[in-house]
mmCIF file of C-alpha atoms in Angstrom:
data_model
loop_
_atom_site.group_PDB
_atom_site.id
_atom_site.type_symbol
_atom_site.label_atom_id
_atom_site.label_comp_id
_atom_site.label_asym_id
_atom_site.label_seq_id
_atom_site.Cartn_x
_atom_site.Cartn_y
_atom_site.Cartn_z
ATOM 1 C CA MET A 15 0.000 0.000 0.000
ATOM 2 C CA GLU A 16 2.590 2.515 -1.110
ATOM 3 C CA PHE A 17 2.286 5.973 -2.687
ATOM 4 C CA LYS A 18 5.567 7.178 -4.120
ATOM 5 C CA ALA A 19 6.866 9.562 -6.747
ATOM 6 C CA TRP A 20 7.765 7.756 -9.950
ATOM 7 C CA ARG A 21 11.474 8.003 -10.787
ATOM 8 C CA HIS A 22 12.053 10.118 -7.678
ATOM 9 C CA GLY A 23 9.390 12.693 -8.559
ATOM 10 C CA LEU A 24 10.565 13.167 -12.132
ATOM 11 C CA ARG A 25 8.875 16.192 -13.666
ATOM 12 C CA LEU A 26 7.977 16.231 -17.312
ATOM 13 C CA THR A 27 7.132 19.603 -18.859
ATOM 14 C CA GLY A 28 4.814 20.986 -16.178
ATOM 15 C CA VAL A 29 3.807 17.463 -15.159
ATOM 16 C CA GLU A 30 4.652 15.407 -12.084
ATOM 17 C CA ALA A 31 4.876 11.716 -12.971
ATOM 18 C CA LEU A 32 3.800 9.469 -10.117
ATOM 19 C CA ARG A 33 3.412 5.770 -9.563
ATOM 20 C CA ILE A 34 0.638 4.560 -7.259
ATOM 21 C CA ASP A 35 1.377 1.040 -5.961
ATOM 22 C CA PHE A 36 -1.099 -1.269 -4.223
ATOM 23 C CA ASP A 37 -1.316 -5.035 -3.966
ATOM 24 C CA ASP A 38 0.241 -6.353 -7.218
ATOM 25 C CA VAL A 39 -0.728 -3.293 -9.259
ATOM 26 C CA SER A 40 1.271 -0.178 -10.174
ATOM 27 C CA ILE A 41 -0.563 2.714 -11.829
ATOM 28 C CA GLU A 42 1.121 5.488 -13.812
ATOM 29 C CA VAL A 43 -0.313 8.906 -12.954
ATOM 30 C CA HIS A 44 0.493 12.321 -14.401
ATOM 31 C CA ARG A 45 -0.383 15.218 -12.103
ATOM 32 C CA TYR A 46 -0.605 18.729 -13.527
ATOM 33 C CA ALA A 47 -1.036 20.759 -10.318
ATOM 34 C CA PRO A 48 -0.140 20.036 -6.681
ATOM 35 C CA ALA A 49 -3.376 21.230 -5.063
ATOM 36 C CA GLY A 50 -7.024 22.035 -5.685
ATOM 37 C CA HIS A 51 -10.133 19.939 -6.198
ATOM 38 C CA LEU A 52 -9.008 16.587 -7.625
ATOM 39 C CA VAL A 53 -10.049 15.839 -11.220
ATOM 40 C CA CYS A 54 -9.159 12.289 -12.292
ATOM 41 C CA MET A 55 -9.056 11.654 -16.056
ATOM 42 C CA LEU A 56 -9.552 8.171 -17.529
ATOM 43 C CA PRO A 57 -8.492 7.479 -21.139
ATOM 44 C CA GLY A 58 -10.261 5.591 -23.889
ATOM 45 C CA LEU A 59 -9.888 1.980 -24.975
ATOM 46 C CA GLY A 60 -6.359 0.685 -24.439
ATOM 47 C CA GLY A 61 -5.237 3.672 -22.401
ATOM 48 C CA GLY A 62 -2.859 6.472 -23.356
ATOM 49 C CA ILE A 63 -3.074 9.736 -21.412
ATOM 50 C CA LYS A 64 -1.294 12.067 -23.822
ATOM 51 C CA ARG A 65 -4.642 13.243 -25.220
ATOM 52 C CA PHE A 66 -5.516 14.867 -21.887
ATOM 53 C CA ALA A 67 -2.559 17.279 -21.903
ATOM 54 C CA LYS A 68 -4.396 20.370 -23.201
ATOM 55 C CA LEU A 69 -7.467 19.824 -21.047
ATOM 56 C CA ALA A 70 -5.302 19.182 -17.983
ATOM 57 C CA SER A 71 -3.397 22.429 -18.533
ATOM 58 C CA ARG A 72 -6.651 24.385 -18.755
ATOM 59 C CA LEU A 73 -7.965 22.753 -15.585
ATOM 60 C CA ALA A 74 -4.731 23.482 -13.714
ATOM 61 C CA ASP A 75 -4.877 27.129 -14.815
ATOM 62 C CA ALA A 76 -8.448 27.280 -13.454
ATOM 63 C CA GLY A 77 -7.266 26.165 -10.010
ATOM 64 C CA TYR A 78 -8.042 22.451 -10.123
ATOM 65 C CA GLN A 79 -5.722 19.488 -9.529
ATOM 66 C CA PRO A 80 -5.974 17.385 -12.697
ATOM 67 C CA VAL A 81 -4.450 13.913 -12.811
ATOM 68 C CA ALA A 82 -4.482 11.438 -15.702
ATOM 69 C CA MET A 83 -3.998 7.721 -15.102
ATOM 70 C CA ASN A 84 -3.177 4.860 -17.419
ATOM 71 C CA PRO A 85 -5.012 1.592 -16.784
ATOM 72 C CA ARG A 86 -3.259 -1.729 -16.249
ATOM 73 C CA GLY A 87 -1.210 -2.752 -19.263
ATOM 74 C CA ALA A 88 -1.034 0.758 -20.761
ATOM 75 C CA GLY A 89 1.895 3.143 -20.610
ATOM 76 C CA GLU A 90 3.884 2.432 -17.437
ATOM 77 C CA SER A 91 0.944 0.850 -15.581
ATOM 78 C CA VAL A 92 1.226 -2.837 -14.734
ATOM 79 C CA GLY A 93 -0.926 -5.456 -13.046
ATOM 80 C CA PRO A 94 -2.698 -8.757 -13.753
ATOM 81 C CA LEU A 95 -4.728 -8.612 -16.975
ATOM 82 C CA GLU A 96 -6.419 -12.011 -16.917
ATOM 83 C CA ASN A 97 -10.090 -12.326 -16.005
ATOM 84 C CA LEU A 98 -10.538 -8.634 -15.289
ATOM 85 C CA ARG A 99 -13.961 -7.220 -14.502
ATOM 86 C CA MET A 100 -15.096 -3.651 -14.980
ATOM 87 C CA THR A 101 -15.371 -3.387 -11.214
ATOM 88 C CA THR A 102 -11.665 -4.288 -10.989
ATOM 89 C CA LEU A 103 -10.764 -1.375 -13.250
ATOM 90 C CA ALA A 104 -13.063 0.897 -11.246
ATOM 91 C CA ASN A 105 -11.441 -0.204 -7.989
ATOM 92 C CA ASP A 106 -8.017 0.686 -9.432
ATOM 93 C CA VAL A 107 -9.290 4.222 -9.981
ATOM 94 C CA ALA A 108 -10.711 4.335 -6.464
ATOM 95 C CA GLU A 109 -7.295 3.362 -5.050
ATOM 96 C CA VAL A 110 -5.615 6.201 -6.943
ATOM 97 C CA ILE A 111 -8.220 8.753 -5.868
ATOM 98 C CA GLY A 112 -7.982 7.643 -2.251
ATOM 99 C CA ARG A 113 -4.226 8.155 -2.183
ATOM 100 C CA LEU A 114 -4.430 11.561 -3.854
ATOM 101 C CA GLY A 115 -7.039 12.998 -1.513
ATOM 102 C CA GLY A 116 -10.440 12.507 -3.120
ATOM 103 C CA PRO A 117 -13.337 12.493 -3.620
ATOM 104 C CA ALA A 118 -12.738 13.544 -7.207
ATOM 105 C CA THR A 119 -14.554 14.664 -10.275
ATOM 106 C CA VAL A 120 -13.908 11.817 -12.700
ATOM 107 C CA ILE A 121 -13.620 12.474 -16.431
ATOM 108 C CA GLY A 122 -14.043 9.362 -18.578
ATOM 109 C CA ASN A 123 -13.250 9.551 -22.287
ATOM 110 C CA GLY A 124 -14.647 6.829 -24.582
ATOM 111 C CA PHE A 125 -14.108 3.493 -22.828
ATOM 112 C CA GLY A 126 -13.098 5.516 -19.774
ATOM 113 C CA ASN A 127 -16.704 6.717 -19.550
ATOM 114 C CA ARG A 128 -17.718 3.127 -18.785
ATOM 115 C CA VAL A 129 -15.069 2.835 -16.074
ATOM 116 C CA ALA A 130 -16.190 6.178 -14.605
ATOM 117 C CA ARG A 131 -19.802 5.007 -14.411
ATOM 118 C CA TYR A 132 -18.831 1.700 -12.834
ATOM 119 C CA LEU A 133 -16.843 3.720 -10.308
ATOM 120 C CA GLY A 134 -19.845 5.928 -9.548
ATOM 121 C CA SER A 135 -22.049 2.861 -9.142
ATOM 122 C CA HIS A 136 -19.705 0.695 -7.065
ATOM 123 C CA ARG A 137 -17.426 3.177 -5.230
ATOM 124 C CA PRO A 138 -19.588 6.303 -4.850
ATOM 125 C CA GLU A 139 -17.617 7.497 -1.818
ATOM 126 C CA VAL A 140 -14.693 8.565 -4.051
ATOM 127 C CA VAL A 141 -16.810 10.342 -6.699
ATOM 128 C CA ALA A 142 -17.832 14.002 -6.420
ATOM 129 C CA SER A 143 -19.237 14.152 -9.969
ATOM 130 C CA LEU A 144 -18.745 12.585 -13.392
ATOM 131 C CA VAL A 145 -17.877 14.029 -16.793
ATOM 132 C CA LEU A 146 -18.463 11.643 -19.699
ATOM 133 C CA VAL A 147 -16.734 12.596 -22.949
ATOM 134 C CA GLY A 148 -18.187 10.400 -25.689
ATOM 135 C CA ALA A 149 -20.680 8.534 -23.488
ATOM 136 C CA GLY A 150 -21.162 5.329 -25.453
ATOM 137 C CA GLY A 151 -22.412 2.076 -24.051
ATOM 138 C CA GLU A 152 -26.093 1.874 -24.922
ATOM 139 C CA VAL A 153 -26.788 3.081 -28.462
ATOM 140 C CA PRO A 154 -24.692 1.068 -30.952
ATOM 141 C CA ALA A 155 -22.026 2.692 -33.088
ATOM 142 C CA ASP A 156 -22.582 3.324 -36.777
ATOM 143 C CA PRO A 157 -21.466 0.074 -38.491
ATOM 144 C CA GLU A 158 -19.132 1.828 -40.935
ATOM 145 C CA ALA A 159 -17.469 3.801 -38.137
ATOM 146 C CA ALA A 160 -17.207 0.674 -35.972
ATOM 147 C CA ALA A 161 -15.463 -1.184 -38.785
ATOM 148 C CA ALA A 162 -13.032 1.698 -39.235
ATOM 149 C CA MET A 163 -12.323 1.659 -35.492
ATOM 150 C CA GLN A 164 -11.508 -2.054 -35.657
ATOM 151 C CA SER A 165 -9.047 -1.344 -38.478
ATOM 152 C CA PHE A 166 -7.372 1.346 -36.398
ATOM 153 C CA LEU A 167 -7.006 -1.070 -33.464
ATOM 154 C CA ASP A 168 -5.422 -3.749 -35.695
ATOM 155 C CA ARG A 169 -1.688 -3.307 -35.050
ATOM 156 C CA SER A 170 -0.862 -5.714 -37.912
ATOM 157 C CA LEU A 171 -1.947 -3.107 -40.489
ATOM 158 C CA PRO A 172 0.454 -0.470 -41.831
ATOM 159 C CA ASP A 173 0.352 2.792 -39.892
ATOM 160 C CA ALA A 174 -0.919 4.680 -42.937
ATOM 161 C CA ASP A 175 -3.953 2.395 -43.159
ATOM 162 C CA ARG A 176 -4.603 2.550 -39.431
ATOM 163 C CA PHE A 177 -4.415 6.338 -39.331
ATOM 164 C CA ASP A 178 -6.730 6.653 -42.329
ATOM 165 C CA ALA A 179 -9.192 4.406 -40.490
ATOM 166 C CA ALA A 180 -8.880 6.636 -37.398
ATOM 167 C CA ARG A 181 -9.826 9.692 -39.448
ATOM 168 C CA ARG A 182 -12.944 7.924 -40.682
ATOM 169 C CA ALA A 183 -13.924 6.489 -37.310
ATOM 170 C CA PHE A 184 -13.203 9.279 -34.855
ATOM 171 C CA PHE A 185 -13.096 12.663 -36.611
ATOM 172 C CA ALA A 186 -15.792 14.888 -38.051
ATOM 173 C CA PRO A 187 -15.613 15.979 -41.705
ATOM 174 C CA GLY A 188 -13.079 18.750 -42.140
ATOM 175 C CA HIS A 189 -10.840 17.610 -39.276
ATOM 176 C CA ASP A 190 -7.537 15.895 -39.917
ATOM 177 C CA LEU A 191 -5.892 13.470 -37.521
ATOM 178 C CA ALA A 192 -4.772 15.532 -34.514
ATOM 179 C CA PRO A 193 -1.087 15.159 -33.577
ATOM 180 C CA ASP A 194 -2.022 14.162 -30.008
ATOM 181 C CA PHE A 195 -4.311 11.363 -31.187
ATOM 182 C CA ILE A 196 -1.525 8.811 -31.593
ATOM 183 C CA ASP A 197 -0.421 7.800 -28.113
ATOM 184 C CA ARG A 198 2.104 5.001 -27.789
ATOM 185 C CA GLY A 199 0.855 4.429 -24.262
ATOM 186 C CA GLN A 200 -2.180 2.723 -25.781
ATOM 187 C CA THR A 201 -1.462 -1.014 -26.003
ATOM 188 C CA SER A 202 -3.037 -4.116 -27.504
ATOM 189 C CA GLU A 203 -2.731 -5.844 -24.121
ATOM 190 C CA ALA A 204 -4.831 -3.194 -22.412
ATOM 191 C CA ILE A 205 -7.356 -3.215 -25.258
ATOM 192 C CA GLY A 206 -7.816 -6.982 -25.057
ATOM 193 C CA SER A 207 -8.191 -7.074 -21.286
ATOM 194 C CA GLN A 208 -10.653 -4.184 -21.272
ATOM 195 C CA LEU A 209 -12.845 -5.668 -23.989
ATOM 196 C CA ALA A 210 -12.899 -8.963 -22.081
ATOM 197 C CA ALA A 211 -13.851 -7.136 -18.886
ATOM 198 C CA MET A 212 -16.673 -5.361 -20.697
ATOM 199 C CA ARG A 213 -18.023 -8.623 -22.133
ATOM 200 C CA ALA A 214 -17.896 -10.295 -18.709
ATOM 201 C CA GLU A 215 -20.462 -7.929 -17.205
ATOM 202 C CA GLU A 216 -24.062 -9.121 -17.319
ATOM 203 C CA ASP A 217 -26.208 -6.145 -16.287
ATOM 204 C CA ASP A 218 -26.558 -2.486 -17.175
ATOM 205 C CA ALA A 219 -26.877 -1.014 -13.692
ATOM 206 C CA TRP A 220 -23.587 0.824 -14.348
ATOM 207 C CA LEU A 221 -25.299 3.074 -16.897
ATOM 208 C CA ALA A 222 -26.637 5.307 -14.119
ATOM 209 C CA GLY A 223 -23.172 6.115 -12.765
ATOM 210 C CA GLY A 224 -24.503 5.919 -9.212
ATOM 211 C CA SER A 225 -26.197 9.068 -7.964
ATOM 212 C CA ALA A 226 -23.534 11.634 -8.867
ATOM 213 C CA ARG A 227 -24.127 14.693 -11.009
ATOM 214 C CA ILE A 228 -23.120 13.994 -14.606
ATOM 215 C CA LEU A 229 -21.986 16.194 -17.466
ATOM 216 C CA VAL A 230 -22.053 14.555 -20.896
ATOM 217 C CA VAL A 231 -19.833 16.251 -23.481
ATOM 218 C CA GLN A 232 -20.384 14.820 -26.938
ATOM 219 C CA GLY A 233 -19.494 15.579 -30.509
ATOM 220 C CA ALA A 234 -22.578 16.289 -32.590
ATOM 221 C CA ASP A 235 -21.118 14.132 -35.391
ATOM 222 C CA ASP A 236 -19.987 11.228 -33.176
ATOM 223 C CA ARG A 237 -20.666 7.895 -34.907
ATOM 224 C CA ILE A 238 -18.846 5.709 -32.356
ATOM 225 C CA ALA A 239 -20.847 6.971 -29.370
ATOM 226 C CA PRO A 240 -23.901 8.521 -31.060
ATOM 227 C CA PRO A 241 -25.367 11.559 -29.261
ATOM 228 C CA GLU A 242 -28.541 9.593 -28.521
ATOM 229 C CA ASN A 243 -26.519 7.973 -25.699
ATOM 230 C CA GLY A 244 -26.336 11.289 -23.863
ATOM 231 C CA TYR A 245 -29.951 12.158 -24.573
ATOM 232 C CA ARG A 246 -31.143 8.879 -23.079
ATOM 233 C CA LEU A 247 -29.118 9.488 -19.927
ATOM 234 C CA ARG A 248 -30.634 12.952 -19.554
ATOM 235 C CA ALA A 249 -34.154 11.637 -20.202
ATOM 236 C CA ARG A 250 -33.812 9.039 -17.428
ATOM 237 C CA TRP A 251 -32.149 11.278 -14.827
ATOM 238 C CA PRO A 252 -32.945 14.875 -15.836
ATOM 239 C CA GLU A 253 -32.329 16.188 -12.309
ATOM 240 C CA ARG A 254 -28.633 15.271 -12.387
ATOM 241 C CA VAL A 255 -27.561 14.848 -16.048
ATOM 242 C CA GLU A 256 -26.538 17.757 -18.254
ATOM 243 C CA VAL A 257 -25.652 17.323 -21.939
ATOM 244 C CA VAL A 258 -23.448 19.625 -24.007
ATOM 245 C CA ASP A 259 -23.366 19.019 -27.759
ATOM 246 C CA ILE A 260 -20.190 20.206 -29.471
ATOM 247 C CA PRO A 261 -20.684 21.093 -33.159
ATOM 248 C CA ARG A 262 -18.117 20.186 -35.817
ATOM 249 C CA ALA A 263 -16.762 17.334 -33.690
ATOM 250 C CA ALA A 264 -17.083 13.565 -33.472
ATOM 251 C CA HIS A 265 -15.669 10.932 -31.097
ATOM 252 C CA ALA A 266 -12.322 12.748 -30.946
ATOM 253 C CA VAL A 267 -14.101 15.845 -29.604
ATOM 254 C CA LEU A 268 -11.441 16.236 -26.914
ATOM 255 C CA LEU A 269 -8.895 16.974 -29.657
ATOM 256 C CA GLU A 270 -11.164 18.504 -32.294
ATOM 257 C CA GLN A 271 -12.629 21.229 -30.067
ATOM 258 C CA PRO A 272 -10.345 21.356 -26.995
ATOM 259 C CA ASP A 273 -11.223 24.896 -25.915
ATOM 260 C CA THR A 274 -14.980 24.334 -26.130
ATOM 261 C CA VAL A 275 -14.691 21.068 -24.204
ATOM 262 C CA ALA A 276 -12.530 22.700 -21.519
ATOM 263 C CA GLU A 277 -14.955 25.608 -21.116
ATOM 264 C CA ALA A 278 -17.902 23.236 -20.692
ATOM 265 C CA ILE A 279 -16.083 21.178 -18.058
ATOM 266 C CA ILE A 280 -14.758 24.186 -16.127
ATOM 267 C CA GLY A 281 -18.247 25.689 -16.092
ATOM 268 C CA PHE A 282 -19.688 22.432 -14.759
ATOM 269 C CA LEU A 283 -17.023 22.199 -12.070
ATOM 270 C CA ALA A 284 -17.613 25.789 -10.956
ATOM 271 C CA ALA A 285 -21.347 25.171 -10.681
ATOM 272 C CA SER A 286 -20.771 21.978 -8.702
ATOM 273 C CA ARG A 287 -18.653 23.520 -5.945
#
């Protein structure tokens, strides 16, 4: 049960790189500010926290303490990957938040939105509120976009083919592949274990995200997590779910419209305090 600075508190450019160790798990965490309300950011399928850099900088400037964590098997994070459940991944997040002084606002991007909602459902004591960026999980993806996503995830394909597939799957018309989209911290091992964990769950109680307040930020042109996902959440729990549609953006909304996304999240956080 140890909390220690990774590589003796090594600082990247404006970032403190930490390692949170517990049991047989070690989680890589990047912290962008030393104090303030904790905001824990969970990446999409397969991990990779580079995509949070711009949002984290905006949150730090606004007085919050943003941290981004890679799941088991991604980046520098390690731990058993066999027979994982979504609750296991959620408990990993809870361990990190507990050691960093939660409760926290938890931002889940893509697959991370599922982990965030499992966390809210199963470990509500560590969750102050949830922000779901690309809140898929109920309404199926567009088949063409889903096929393109599978091509992007296939590491046996040439990079040029994979990146072309990423443009088609994740970006709105008129947007090219953002430089921060490719994150070598994303791994096939993490992808496989996360997909298996998702398939192992048998109920949809996680969809509610517990009883926390929820902000859904979604690209109006998202074909991987269609906007109807957010609308259904708001229709079921209108007293605690807010939806912000971002025009000219798709599933990569975090990179396509970073300023608009940051403004929506900072406004939500200010209203929640």
